[in-house]
XYZ file of C-alpha atoms in Angstrom:
638
model
C -100.415 -227.185 -105.089
C -99.531 -225.123 -102.011
C -95.834 -225.130 -103.194
C -96.801 -224.013 -106.531
C -98.874 -221.031 -105.196
C -95.909 -220.117 -102.814
C -93.637 -220.155 -105.815
C -95.920 -218.195 -107.967
C -96.490 -215.415 -105.334
C -92.789 -215.382 -104.691
C -92.176 -214.774 -108.439
C -94.830 -212.079 -108.530
C -93.173 -210.309 -105.462
C -89.657 -210.575 -107.072
C -90.906 -208.925 -110.211
C -92.504 -206.164 -108.185
C -89.249 -205.548 -106.139
C -87.182 -205.574 -109.123
C -89.350 -202.975 -110.953
C -89.431 -200.828 -107.780
C -85.447 -200.936 -107.498
C -84.513 -201.120 -111.228
C -87.694 -200.166 -113.016
C -86.175 -196.837 -114.049
C -83.121 -198.379 -115.550
C -84.902 -201.214 -117.192
C -87.955 -199.392 -118.285
C -86.644 -198.241 -121.935
C -85.536 -201.783 -122.763
C -88.713 -203.732 -121.797
C -90.681 -203.122 -124.970
C -87.724 -203.860 -127.195
C -87.062 -207.161 -125.259
C -90.707 -208.309 -125.735
C -90.371 -207.416 -129.501
C -87.169 -209.255 -129.498
C -88.658 -212.469 -127.885
C -91.740 -212.214 -130.212
C -89.541 -211.956 -133.387
C -87.441 -214.963 -132.255
C -90.506 -217.233 -131.767
C -91.888 -216.268 -135.095
C -88.593 -216.570 -136.782
C -88.060 -219.865 -135.026
C -91.670 -220.983 -136.442
C -90.686 -219.885 -139.778
C -87.531 -221.432 -140.113
C -88.384 -224.813 -138.606
C -91.035 -225.252 -140.901
C -88.655 -224.793 -144.064
C -86.184 -227.058 -142.467
C -88.974 -229.773 -141.712
C -89.895 -229.731 -145.427
C -86.268 -230.484 -146.338
C -86.479 -233.497 -144.151
C -83.130 -232.935 -142.456
C -81.735 -235.312 -139.958
C -81.761 -232.752 -136.950
C -82.859 -232.813 -133.385
C -85.349 -230.565 -132.088
C -82.856 -228.230 -130.491
C -80.934 -228.207 -133.609
C -84.089 -227.297 -135.881
C -84.878 -224.329 -133.455
C -81.508 -222.893 -133.476
C -81.079 -223.153 -137.336
C -84.716 -221.860 -137.527
C -84.253 -218.729 -136.199
C -80.974 -218.212 -137.971
C -83.130 -218.800 -141.167
C -85.841 -216.949 -139.917
C -83.740 -213.751 -139.587
C -82.520 -214.167 -143.008
C -86.202 -214.401 -144.286
C -86.861 -210.945 -142.410
C -83.919 -209.400 -144.084
C -84.758 -210.492 -147.464
C -88.265 -209.578 -147.012
C -87.767 -206.072 -145.829
C -85.452 -205.638 -148.930
C -88.282 -206.725 -151.223
C -90.659 -204.461 -149.452
C -88.028 -201.551 -149.748
C -87.102 -202.270 -153.482
C -90.869 -202.091 -154.139
C -91.399 -198.751 -152.334
C -93.602 -200.224 -149.546
C -91.524 -199.224 -146.401
C -94.516 -198.144 -144.339
C -95.539 -198.515 -140.717
C -97.423 -201.780 -141.365
C -94.619 -203.632 -142.960
C -92.814 -205.116 -139.940
C -96.215 -206.311 -138.524
C -97.306 -207.691 -141.863
C -94.049 -209.412 -142.348
C -94.056 -210.907 -138.889
C -97.963 -211.789 -139.179
C -97.202 -213.673 -142.483
C -94.339 -215.603 -140.905
C -96.534 -216.395 -137.945
C -99.187 -217.847 -140.155
C -96.790 -219.869 -141.938
C -94.992 -221.338 -139.178
C -97.115 -220.966 -135.886
C -97.223 -224.850 -135.310
C -93.533 -225.054 -135.459
C -93.143 -222.039 -133.283
C -94.946 -223.759 -130.493
C -92.581 -226.761 -130.882
C -89.631 -224.510 -130.888
C -90.662 -223.005 -127.354
C -91.053 -226.519 -126.178
C -87.478 -227.465 -127.323
C -86.195 -224.205 -125.558
C -87.763 -225.356 -122.495
C -86.488 -228.814 -122.615
C -82.802 -227.128 -123.383
C -83.141 -225.043 -120.244
C -83.797 -228.055 -118.121
C -80.738 -229.722 -119.618
C -78.555 -226.689 -119.002
C -79.304 -227.054 -115.198
C -77.381 -230.371 -115.234
C -74.286 -228.367 -115.641
C -75.051 -225.231 -113.738
C -71.729 -223.565 -113.513
C -71.032 -224.009 -117.084
C -74.426 -222.639 -117.955
C -74.013 -219.617 -115.606
C -70.386 -218.933 -117.162
C -71.935 -219.146 -120.656
C -75.484 -217.348 -119.965
C -73.878 -214.665 -117.358
C -71.739 -212.672 -119.896
C -74.325 -212.917 -122.604
C -76.931 -211.439 -120.213
C -74.467 -208.608 -119.291
C -74.141 -207.857 -123.096
C -77.896 -207.926 -123.375
C -78.294 -205.271 -120.602
C -75.737 -203.260 -122.353
C -78.328 -203.059 -125.382
C -80.282 -200.815 -123.375
C -77.753 -197.821 -124.042
C -78.874 -195.769 -126.931
C -76.777 -196.309 -130.350
C -73.666 -193.935 -130.343
C -70.837 -195.948 -132.031
C -69.461 -194.005 -135.081
C -70.261 -196.347 -138.136
C -73.714 -197.168 -136.476
C -74.537 -193.462 -136.537
C -72.984 -192.824 -139.975
C -74.722 -195.522 -141.781
C -75.671 -198.912 -139.938
C -78.689 -197.251 -138.378
C -78.472 -193.964 -140.450
C -79.469 -195.701 -143.764
C -82.500 -197.658 -142.465
C -83.701 -194.421 -140.878
C -83.327 -192.676 -144.237
C -85.192 -195.565 -146.112
C -88.121 -195.288 -143.763
C -88.260 -191.473 -144.136
C -88.313 -192.117 -147.949
C -90.658 -195.033 -147.824
C -88.420 -197.056 -149.991
C -84.933 -198.511 -150.516
C -82.882 -195.835 -152.109
C -79.299 -194.247 -152.051
C -79.182 -191.129 -149.698
C -76.760 -188.382 -151.120
C -73.347 -188.536 -149.458
C -73.601 -192.121 -148.000
C -71.622 -194.320 -150.196
C -72.279 -197.133 -147.816
C -75.778 -197.285 -149.277
C -74.167 -199.571 -151.970
C -72.848 -202.073 -149.751
C -74.641 -205.381 -149.067
C -77.258 -204.722 -146.318
C -78.824 -207.688 -144.846
C -77.785 -206.475 -141.252
C -79.234 -203.048 -142.053
C -82.501 -204.740 -143.417
C -82.801 -206.203 -139.939
C -82.097 -202.857 -138.315
C -84.841 -201.284 -140.688
C -87.383 -203.908 -139.404
C -86.406 -202.685 -135.776
C -86.838 -198.853 -136.522
C -90.120 -199.586 -138.181
C -91.312 -201.225 -135.006
C -90.060 -197.893 -133.279
C -86.899 -199.158 -131.485
C -83.319 -198.596 -132.086
C -82.566 -200.820 -128.973
C -84.275 -203.510 -130.829
C -81.610 -203.379 -133.433
C -79.052 -203.652 -130.922
C -80.686 -206.845 -129.466
C -81.013 -208.318 -132.895
C -77.199 -208.019 -133.111
C -77.031 -209.542 -129.513
C -79.435 -212.309 -130.756
C -76.764 -213.125 -133.562
C -74.152 -213.843 -130.782
C -76.379 -215.895 -128.504
C -77.467 -217.903 -131.535
C -73.832 -218.503 -132.610
C -73.169 -219.826 -128.990
C -76.446 -222.088 -129.618
C -74.926 -223.509 -132.910
C -71.753 -224.518 -131.050
C -73.907 -226.127 -128.256
C -76.100 -228.011 -130.876
C -74.380 -228.766 -134.015
C -70.917 -228.186 -132.489
C -71.368 -231.399 -130.422
C -71.659 -233.513 -133.492
C -67.946 -232.788 -134.100
C -66.470 -232.680 -130.650
C -67.995 -233.199 -127.152
C -65.691 -230.232 -126.144
C -68.124 -227.828 -127.883
C -69.572 -226.304 -124.611
C -65.953 -225.085 -123.825
C -65.942 -223.325 -127.290
C -69.252 -221.685 -126.587
C -67.677 -220.579 -123.431
C -64.742 -219.073 -125.299
C -67.180 -217.226 -127.453
C -69.357 -216.116 -124.726
C -66.426 -214.509 -122.858
C -64.685 -212.970 -125.896
C -64.325 -209.391 -125.159
C -64.575 -208.344 -128.771
C -67.683 -210.470 -129.272
C -69.429 -209.008 -126.178
C -68.578 -205.404 -127.229
C -69.804 -205.845 -130.667
C -72.948 -207.684 -129.477
C -74.308 -204.426 -128.037
C -73.907 -202.338 -131.016
C -75.454 -202.153 -134.446
C -72.285 -203.283 -136.142
C -73.194 -206.246 -138.113
C -70.033 -208.609 -137.377
C -72.077 -210.764 -134.858
C -74.782 -211.271 -137.696
C -71.916 -212.224 -140.148
C -70.496 -214.439 -137.364
C -73.778 -216.211 -136.839
C -74.525 -216.894 -140.559
C -70.996 -217.999 -141.261
C -70.833 -220.328 -138.310
C -74.277 -221.950 -139.457
C -72.701 -222.314 -142.931
C -69.537 -224.044 -142.130
C -71.278 -226.161 -139.390
C -73.915 -227.320 -141.555
C -71.204 -228.071 -144.378
C -69.170 -230.152 -142.054
C -72.277 -232.199 -140.683
C -73.393 -232.655 -144.468
C -70.047 -234.512 -145.193
C -70.732 -237.643 -143.240
C -73.088 -239.105 -144.194
C -73.553 -236.830 -147.457
C -76.527 -234.510 -146.949
C -77.610 -232.576 -149.833
C -80.245 -230.862 -147.720
C -77.612 -229.720 -145.232
C -75.207 -228.693 -147.913
C -78.106 -226.665 -149.436
C -78.756 -224.878 -146.103
C -75.080 -224.235 -145.830
C -75.282 -222.500 -149.034
C -78.297 -220.177 -147.968
C -76.358 -219.077 -144.748
C -73.275 -218.485 -147.101
C -75.516 -216.208 -149.177
C -77.071 -214.490 -146.218
C -73.610 -213.650 -144.871
C -72.385 -212.276 -147.927
C -75.404 -210.244 -148.185
C -74.276 -208.672 -145.032
C -70.591 -208.163 -145.676
C -68.494 -208.821 -148.604
C -65.611 -210.787 -146.649
C -68.077 -213.550 -146.253
C -67.213 -214.417 -149.856
C -63.765 -215.790 -148.413
C -65.308 -218.721 -146.386
C -68.002 -219.153 -149.074
C -65.194 -219.679 -151.592
C -62.865 -221.858 -149.155
C -65.935 -224.274 -148.876
C -66.894 -224.364 -152.739
C -63.161 -225.054 -153.518
C -63.083 -227.839 -150.948
C -65.856 -229.692 -152.967
C -64.009 -228.961 -156.143
C -60.714 -230.600 -154.458
C -62.823 -233.767 -153.508
C -64.002 -233.872 -157.136
C -67.777 -232.930 -156.022
C -68.061 -230.558 -159.062
C -71.986 -230.846 -159.140
C -72.219 -230.268 -155.411
C -69.807 -227.260 -155.814
C -71.837 -225.832 -158.588
C -74.996 -226.249 -156.557
C -73.265 -224.553 -153.562
C -72.167 -221.596 -155.431
C -75.558 -221.040 -157.313
C -77.553 -221.177 -154.204
C -75.147 -218.832 -152.243
C -74.939 -216.607 -155.231
C -78.753 -216.476 -155.592
C -79.313 -215.506 -152.085
C -76.758 -212.752 -152.385
C -77.993 -211.728 -155.914
C -80.660 -209.002 -154.767
C -77.830 -206.630 -153.427
C -75.707 -207.423 -156.839
C -78.742 -206.381 -158.996
C -79.587 -203.412 -156.773
C -76.263 -202.130 -157.149
C -76.062 -202.756 -160.935
C -79.191 -200.785 -161.357
C -78.195 -197.986 -158.803
C -74.536 -197.261 -159.696
C -73.556 -199.719 -162.506
C -71.240 -201.535 -160.218
C -72.601 -204.810 -158.621
C -69.707 -205.295 -156.294
C -69.339 -201.634 -155.339
C -66.575 -200.441 -154.296
C -64.593 -203.292 -155.446
C -63.452 -203.432 -159.166
C -64.286 -199.583 -159.557
C -61.762 -199.325 -162.706
C -63.559 -202.075 -164.482
C -67.168 -200.889 -163.348
C -66.988 -197.007 -162.863
C -69.665 -196.132 -160.437
C -72.190 -193.349 -161.850
C -74.205 -190.566 -160.402
C -72.200 -190.537 -156.929
C -69.239 -188.573 -157.614
C -67.117 -191.760 -156.736
C -63.925 -191.016 -158.633
C -60.832 -193.332 -158.920
C -59.030 -190.961 -156.480
C -61.890 -191.413 -153.881
C -61.974 -195.119 -154.287
C -58.252 -195.418 -153.873
C -58.410 -193.154 -150.735
C -61.239 -195.432 -149.336
C -59.049 -198.735 -149.813
C -56.093 -196.938 -148.472
C -58.009 -196.476 -145.211
C -58.990 -200.208 -145.052
C -55.427 -201.374 -145.328
C -54.001 -198.669 -142.868
C -53.020 -201.538 -140.700
C -51.349 -203.203 -143.511
C -48.007 -205.110 -143.421
C -45.307 -202.368 -143.508
C -42.480 -204.676 -142.719
C -43.637 -207.372 -145.265
C -45.965 -210.177 -145.160
C -43.655 -212.867 -143.689
C -41.940 -210.712 -141.122
C -45.342 -209.257 -139.991
C -46.765 -212.908 -139.852
C -43.903 -214.199 -137.776
C -44.327 -211.404 -135.400
C -48.040 -211.649 -135.312
C -48.145 -213.210 -131.697
C -46.170 -210.528 -130.341
C -48.084 -207.883 -132.054
C -51.532 -209.344 -130.986
C -50.422 -209.745 -127.343
C -48.399 -206.413 -127.002
C -49.946 -204.066 -129.294
C -53.822 -205.349 -130.637
C -54.483 -201.678 -131.615
C -52.060 -202.324 -134.513
C -55.065 -203.989 -136.125
C -57.855 -201.461 -135.429
C -57.962 -198.035 -133.864
C -60.920 -195.635 -133.100
C -64.212 -197.541 -132.723
C -62.467 -200.650 -134.625
C -61.036 -201.020 -130.899
C -64.358 -202.849 -130.262
C -62.821 -205.840 -132.057
C -59.491 -205.838 -130.801
C -59.745 -207.120 -127.448
C -59.933 -210.514 -125.774
C -58.281 -212.535 -128.694
C -55.286 -214.036 -126.482
C -56.786 -217.199 -125.066
C -58.889 -218.048 -128.351
C -55.918 -217.646 -130.614
C -53.279 -219.414 -128.314
C -55.734 -222.405 -127.850
C -56.436 -222.418 -131.616
C -52.742 -222.489 -132.496
C -52.299 -225.565 -129.987
C -55.409 -227.203 -131.114
C -54.703 -227.318 -134.947
C -52.413 -230.327 -134.789
C -54.991 -232.212 -132.593
C -58.056 -231.319 -134.776
C -55.969 -232.365 -137.777
C -55.511 -235.873 -136.535
C -59.290 -236.308 -136.193
C -61.017 -236.758 -139.484
C -64.324 -235.202 -138.336
C -62.466 -231.972 -137.170
C -59.769 -231.654 -139.939
C -62.144 -229.626 -142.268
C -62.771 -227.150 -139.543
C -58.935 -226.796 -138.826
C -58.426 -226.391 -142.542
C -61.241 -223.950 -142.843
C -59.774 -221.817 -139.937
C -56.309 -221.710 -141.102
C -57.236 -220.755 -144.721
C -59.706 -218.154 -143.466
C -57.162 -216.841 -141.038
C -54.527 -216.498 -143.767
C -57.027 -214.739 -146.077
C -57.719 -212.304 -143.384
C -54.093 -211.641 -142.640
C -53.242 -211.086 -146.267
C -55.713 -208.354 -146.493
C -54.229 -206.367 -143.791
C -57.446 -205.402 -142.271
C -58.659 -204.972 -138.731
C -59.247 -207.707 -135.995
C -62.977 -206.694 -135.841
C -63.283 -208.561 -139.295
C -61.919 -211.700 -137.697
C -64.719 -212.354 -135.410
C -66.677 -214.231 -137.949
C -63.955 -216.936 -137.585
C -63.833 -216.848 -133.775
C -66.288 -219.730 -133.374
C -64.411 -221.947 -135.744
C -61.223 -221.102 -133.953
C -62.905 -221.872 -130.423
C -64.208 -225.126 -131.654
C -60.754 -226.139 -132.814
C -59.150 -224.831 -129.664
C -61.686 -226.481 -127.401
C -60.874 -230.100 -128.971
C -57.176 -229.289 -128.565
C -57.611 -228.797 -124.840
C -59.852 -231.720 -124.294
C -57.101 -233.969 -125.665
C -54.552 -232.321 -123.381
C -56.749 -232.682 -120.585
C -57.109 -236.469 -121.046
C -53.299 -236.818 -120.731
C -52.441 -234.115 -118.125
C -52.007 -234.837 -114.401
C -54.377 -233.228 -111.764
C -51.827 -230.649 -110.986
C -51.578 -229.684 -114.599
C -55.270 -229.488 -115.021
C -55.770 -227.195 -112.128
C -52.955 -224.980 -113.251
C -54.468 -224.824 -116.808
C -57.898 -224.119 -115.493
C -56.692 -221.322 -113.246
C -54.657 -219.684 -115.933
C -57.632 -219.862 -118.539
C -59.954 -218.677 -115.634
C -57.774 -215.790 -114.987
C -57.718 -214.849 -118.715
C -61.518 -215.187 -118.891
C -61.842 -212.911 -115.983
C -59.571 -210.276 -117.650
C -61.828 -210.420 -120.671
C -64.784 -209.632 -118.629
C -62.848 -206.874 -116.817
C -62.030 -205.231 -120.235
C -65.502 -205.393 -121.418
C -66.629 -203.635 -118.344
C -63.536 -201.147 -118.615
C -64.526 -200.239 -122.261
C -68.259 -199.471 -121.303
C -66.717 -197.296 -118.390
C -64.759 -195.569 -120.847
C -67.792 -195.098 -123.262
C -69.848 -194.009 -120.293
C -72.445 -196.595 -120.687
C -73.087 -197.396 -116.890
C -74.348 -193.985 -116.437
C -77.203 -194.863 -118.877
C -77.620 -198.485 -118.020
C -78.232 -197.439 -114.320
C -80.452 -194.493 -115.054
C -78.104 -192.067 -113.858
C -78.390 -190.088 -117.122
C -81.476 -190.096 -119.349
C -81.092 -190.598 -123.010
C -80.939 -187.131 -124.122
C -78.191 -186.197 -121.427
C -76.030 -189.499 -122.360
C -76.200 -188.684 -126.133
C -75.435 -184.870 -125.661
C -72.387 -186.001 -123.608
C -71.085 -188.327 -126.319
C -72.103 -186.423 -129.549
C -71.458 -182.920 -130.074
C -74.178 -182.357 -132.664
C -76.999 -184.199 -130.610
C -78.244 -181.101 -128.733
C -78.828 -179.537 -132.328
C -80.344 -182.620 -133.666
C -82.744 -182.788 -130.686
C -83.616 -179.044 -131.239
C -84.533 -180.058 -134.723
C -87.649 -181.710 -133.412
C -89.169 -178.319 -133.253
C -88.653 -177.683 -136.990
C -91.300 -178.110 -139.506
C -91.900 -181.566 -140.783
C -90.606 -180.314 -144.259
C -87.402 -179.042 -143.055
C -84.252 -180.024 -144.928
C -80.873 -179.720 -143.099
C -77.356 -179.396 -144.491
C -74.920 -180.838 -141.783
C -71.547 -179.061 -142.007
C -68.663 -181.144 -140.625
C -70.355 -184.127 -139.229
C -70.871 -187.605 -140.870
C -73.139 -189.226 -138.128
C -76.556 -187.996 -139.115
C -78.895 -190.821 -137.252
C -80.295 -188.641 -134.470
C -81.414 -185.712 -136.902
C -85.199 -186.205 -137.038
C -85.621 -184.168 -140.324
C -84.399 -184.830 -143.838
C -80.871 -183.859 -144.145
C -77.582 -184.425 -145.943
C -74.422 -185.507 -143.717
C -70.951 -184.626 -144.518
C -68.626 -187.417 -145.763
C -65.109 -188.142 -146.015
C -65.791 -190.616 -148.984
C -67.070 -188.202 -151.655
C -67.388 -184.648 -152.618
C -69.225 -182.330 -150.071
C -71.838 -180.078 -151.431
C -71.257 -177.387 -148.889
C -67.703 -177.260 -149.930
C -68.351 -176.865 -153.651
C -71.381 -174.393 -152.953
C -68.948 -172.073 -150.750
C -66.239 -172.043 -153.059
C -68.341 -171.275 -156.174
C -70.297 -168.564 -154.543
C -69.362 -164.860 -155.043
C -70.465 -163.928 -151.490
C -72.266 -164.964 -148.345
C -75.422 -163.993 -149.847
C -74.948 -165.837 -152.960
C -73.992 -168.989 -150.813
C -77.327 -168.735 -148.854
C -79.426 -168.387 -152.308
C -77.340 -171.343 -153.731
C -78.329 -173.447 -150.602
C -81.895 -172.379 -150.609
C -82.139 -173.237 -154.413
C -80.952 -176.794 -153.449
C -83.825 -177.340 -151.080
C -82.220 -176.730 -147.788
C -83.989 -174.709 -145.070
C -81.329 -174.975 -142.282
C -77.923 -175.960 -141.843
C -76.207 -177.523 -138.902
C -72.520 -176.747 -138.114
C -70.288 -178.831 -135.700
C -67.031 -177.069 -135.526
C -64.955 -179.542 -133.511
C -65.810 -182.425 -135.453
C -65.055 -180.555 -138.733
C -61.839 -179.545 -137.430
C -60.979 -183.202 -136.556
C -61.742 -184.527 -140.015
C -60.036 -181.911 -141.701
C -59.014 -181.902 -145.323
C -60.409 -185.197 -145.616
C -64.031 -183.357 -145.856
C -62.501 -181.198 -148.739
C -60.863 -177.980 -148.764
C -62.536 -174.530 -148.532
C -60.786 -171.755 -150.687
C -60.452 -168.469 -148.671
C -63.324 -167.094 -150.583
C -65.490 -170.282 -149.446
C -64.366 -169.856 -146.034
C -65.282 -166.170 -145.758
C -68.546 -167.102 -147.360
C -69.535 -169.633 -144.684
C -68.540 -167.331 -142.056
C -70.265 -164.636 -143.575
C -73.384 -166.523 -143.908
C -73.305 -167.894 -140.279
C -72.835 -164.372 -139.056
C -75.745 -162.850 -141.070
C -78.376 -165.492 -140.120
C -80.115 -165.910 -136.667
C -79.527 -169.349 -135.089
C -82.523 -171.372 -134.573
C -80.510 -173.247 -131.690
C -76.998 -172.900 -130.441
C -75.560 -175.762 -128.410
C -72.320 -176.068 -126.467
C -70.482 -177.366 -129.593
C -72.948 -176.995 -132.548
C -75.408 -174.628 -134.193
C -78.628 -175.089 -135.990
C -79.277 -172.040 -138.355
C -82.064 -171.179 -140.482
C -81.268 -170.181 -144.066
C -84.231 -167.680 -143.986
C -82.944 -163.970 -143.563
C -83.984 -162.444 -140.323
């Protein structure tokens, strides 16, 4: 008893010392961390109860990992249902969590017990546990930095913010991404409704942590080397970088990993329940990113290849049914269920999405395409990936470019080994077909992260086979080389955060406002908009990233016609332009000159009259706030 008391007092002292030394840096993330833990427990209970009703042959650890993964899907679809019915209110997230808790509270307790048992097992291999958990904890800490990545502020969290402002699921003007599948954004809507964009980033981190959990549990059924596959994912630079953002790739990675692992395990012996669960996860992944259709199609065709036509039909119907809400929503809103694809067959209505704009959008997606031809670029791929990974993603897409070398090298070497083993042959074939599909589209490495766990599992099995045959010297050399590459991956992770300026925020050297003002030209004006009346409506000129603007607004876009361009070009004078904007309901406009110049003609082209109208209007009106690189101006005459 004295030992327990001493340990307890030491624990209390450690918490006090930590909060005294690091409290300022950690305080902003403590409430989101609590909400993350609460959501995880409730999701586990909900998912575990569903899984227990399916009578699947799974262990307690597997049930907990699969339960949380399924529970996140329930939250996403539940938020969609509330939004479609116009019930995005402050009580939505607590009500959803409360209902899930009532349904699964008994299983939630069992999930907590299995987590405690898993932690005790991890202590049996402490160095491997530290090597996997350490980088994941660093990535979780990085979630304490406010969202600032480009696509995050354009739509990943900007759309949920608009949905909550309107109280319903709808299509804000100028954001074509509102018509993409959004299971990830529904989780972000859930987080924002609880008052925290840091929680949104932590949910993405949870996707990565759960993916590692799938490899450590279900992955062991396929190969005892699965923990080493988990290590490859936990130290993969691209995965770690994306895990601290509100980009949805880690969530897609989670649901696709759950899909193919359930599928592989359902094969021997045949398990209809696991196949159904695999299909559900395929549908959830499709509801987050269209490219998840590729692995779903591969698995369905595999069933057809084996003559299991009924199972293939069941798999396709269930996956399609889970994905269907987004198809129906798009059909109703824009007349194209798979927007922006098939735009010639299903022309989008009411959003100004012309054939030219659609062609331009897909041209951007394929800007890293195969200029030298498919075969030549494929043969030179190893050199490109090693020497110039930015060839497959620049700008903020660089987050997905780094740390692929070790996984790709070991995966290529492990394919032959995996192919010789019946239990891993399906994973090897799946990874090759997915990789070829990804490469054929000519898109960015960030979109390949969903395949990384499958590649890592194949790679780990190959390493395990080699290790059994290698001598001591070869083992030591191989381990040293792999360790050096892993260390370089973690260094790259730290380097990228240093470039982005994250350490200043994480170490409380800068507060949230200072950090965001340094990162975003428009942020000082966005913060000043807090002082505007609640019914203010802001037209944003030259800036797409509208998330931090706290009032109703319309951002600029490179994917559609911009209202401010059209109004300026049509107006006869600056005064006429002001009257037209007021008639549109705008009370203010926010100009970001540097970003407008960077985006250039992709925003549209002002005629000489339009340019003079804007300059004249800006000169005639008094600014509500003028920042270092932005201006917030009232449309009311002084």
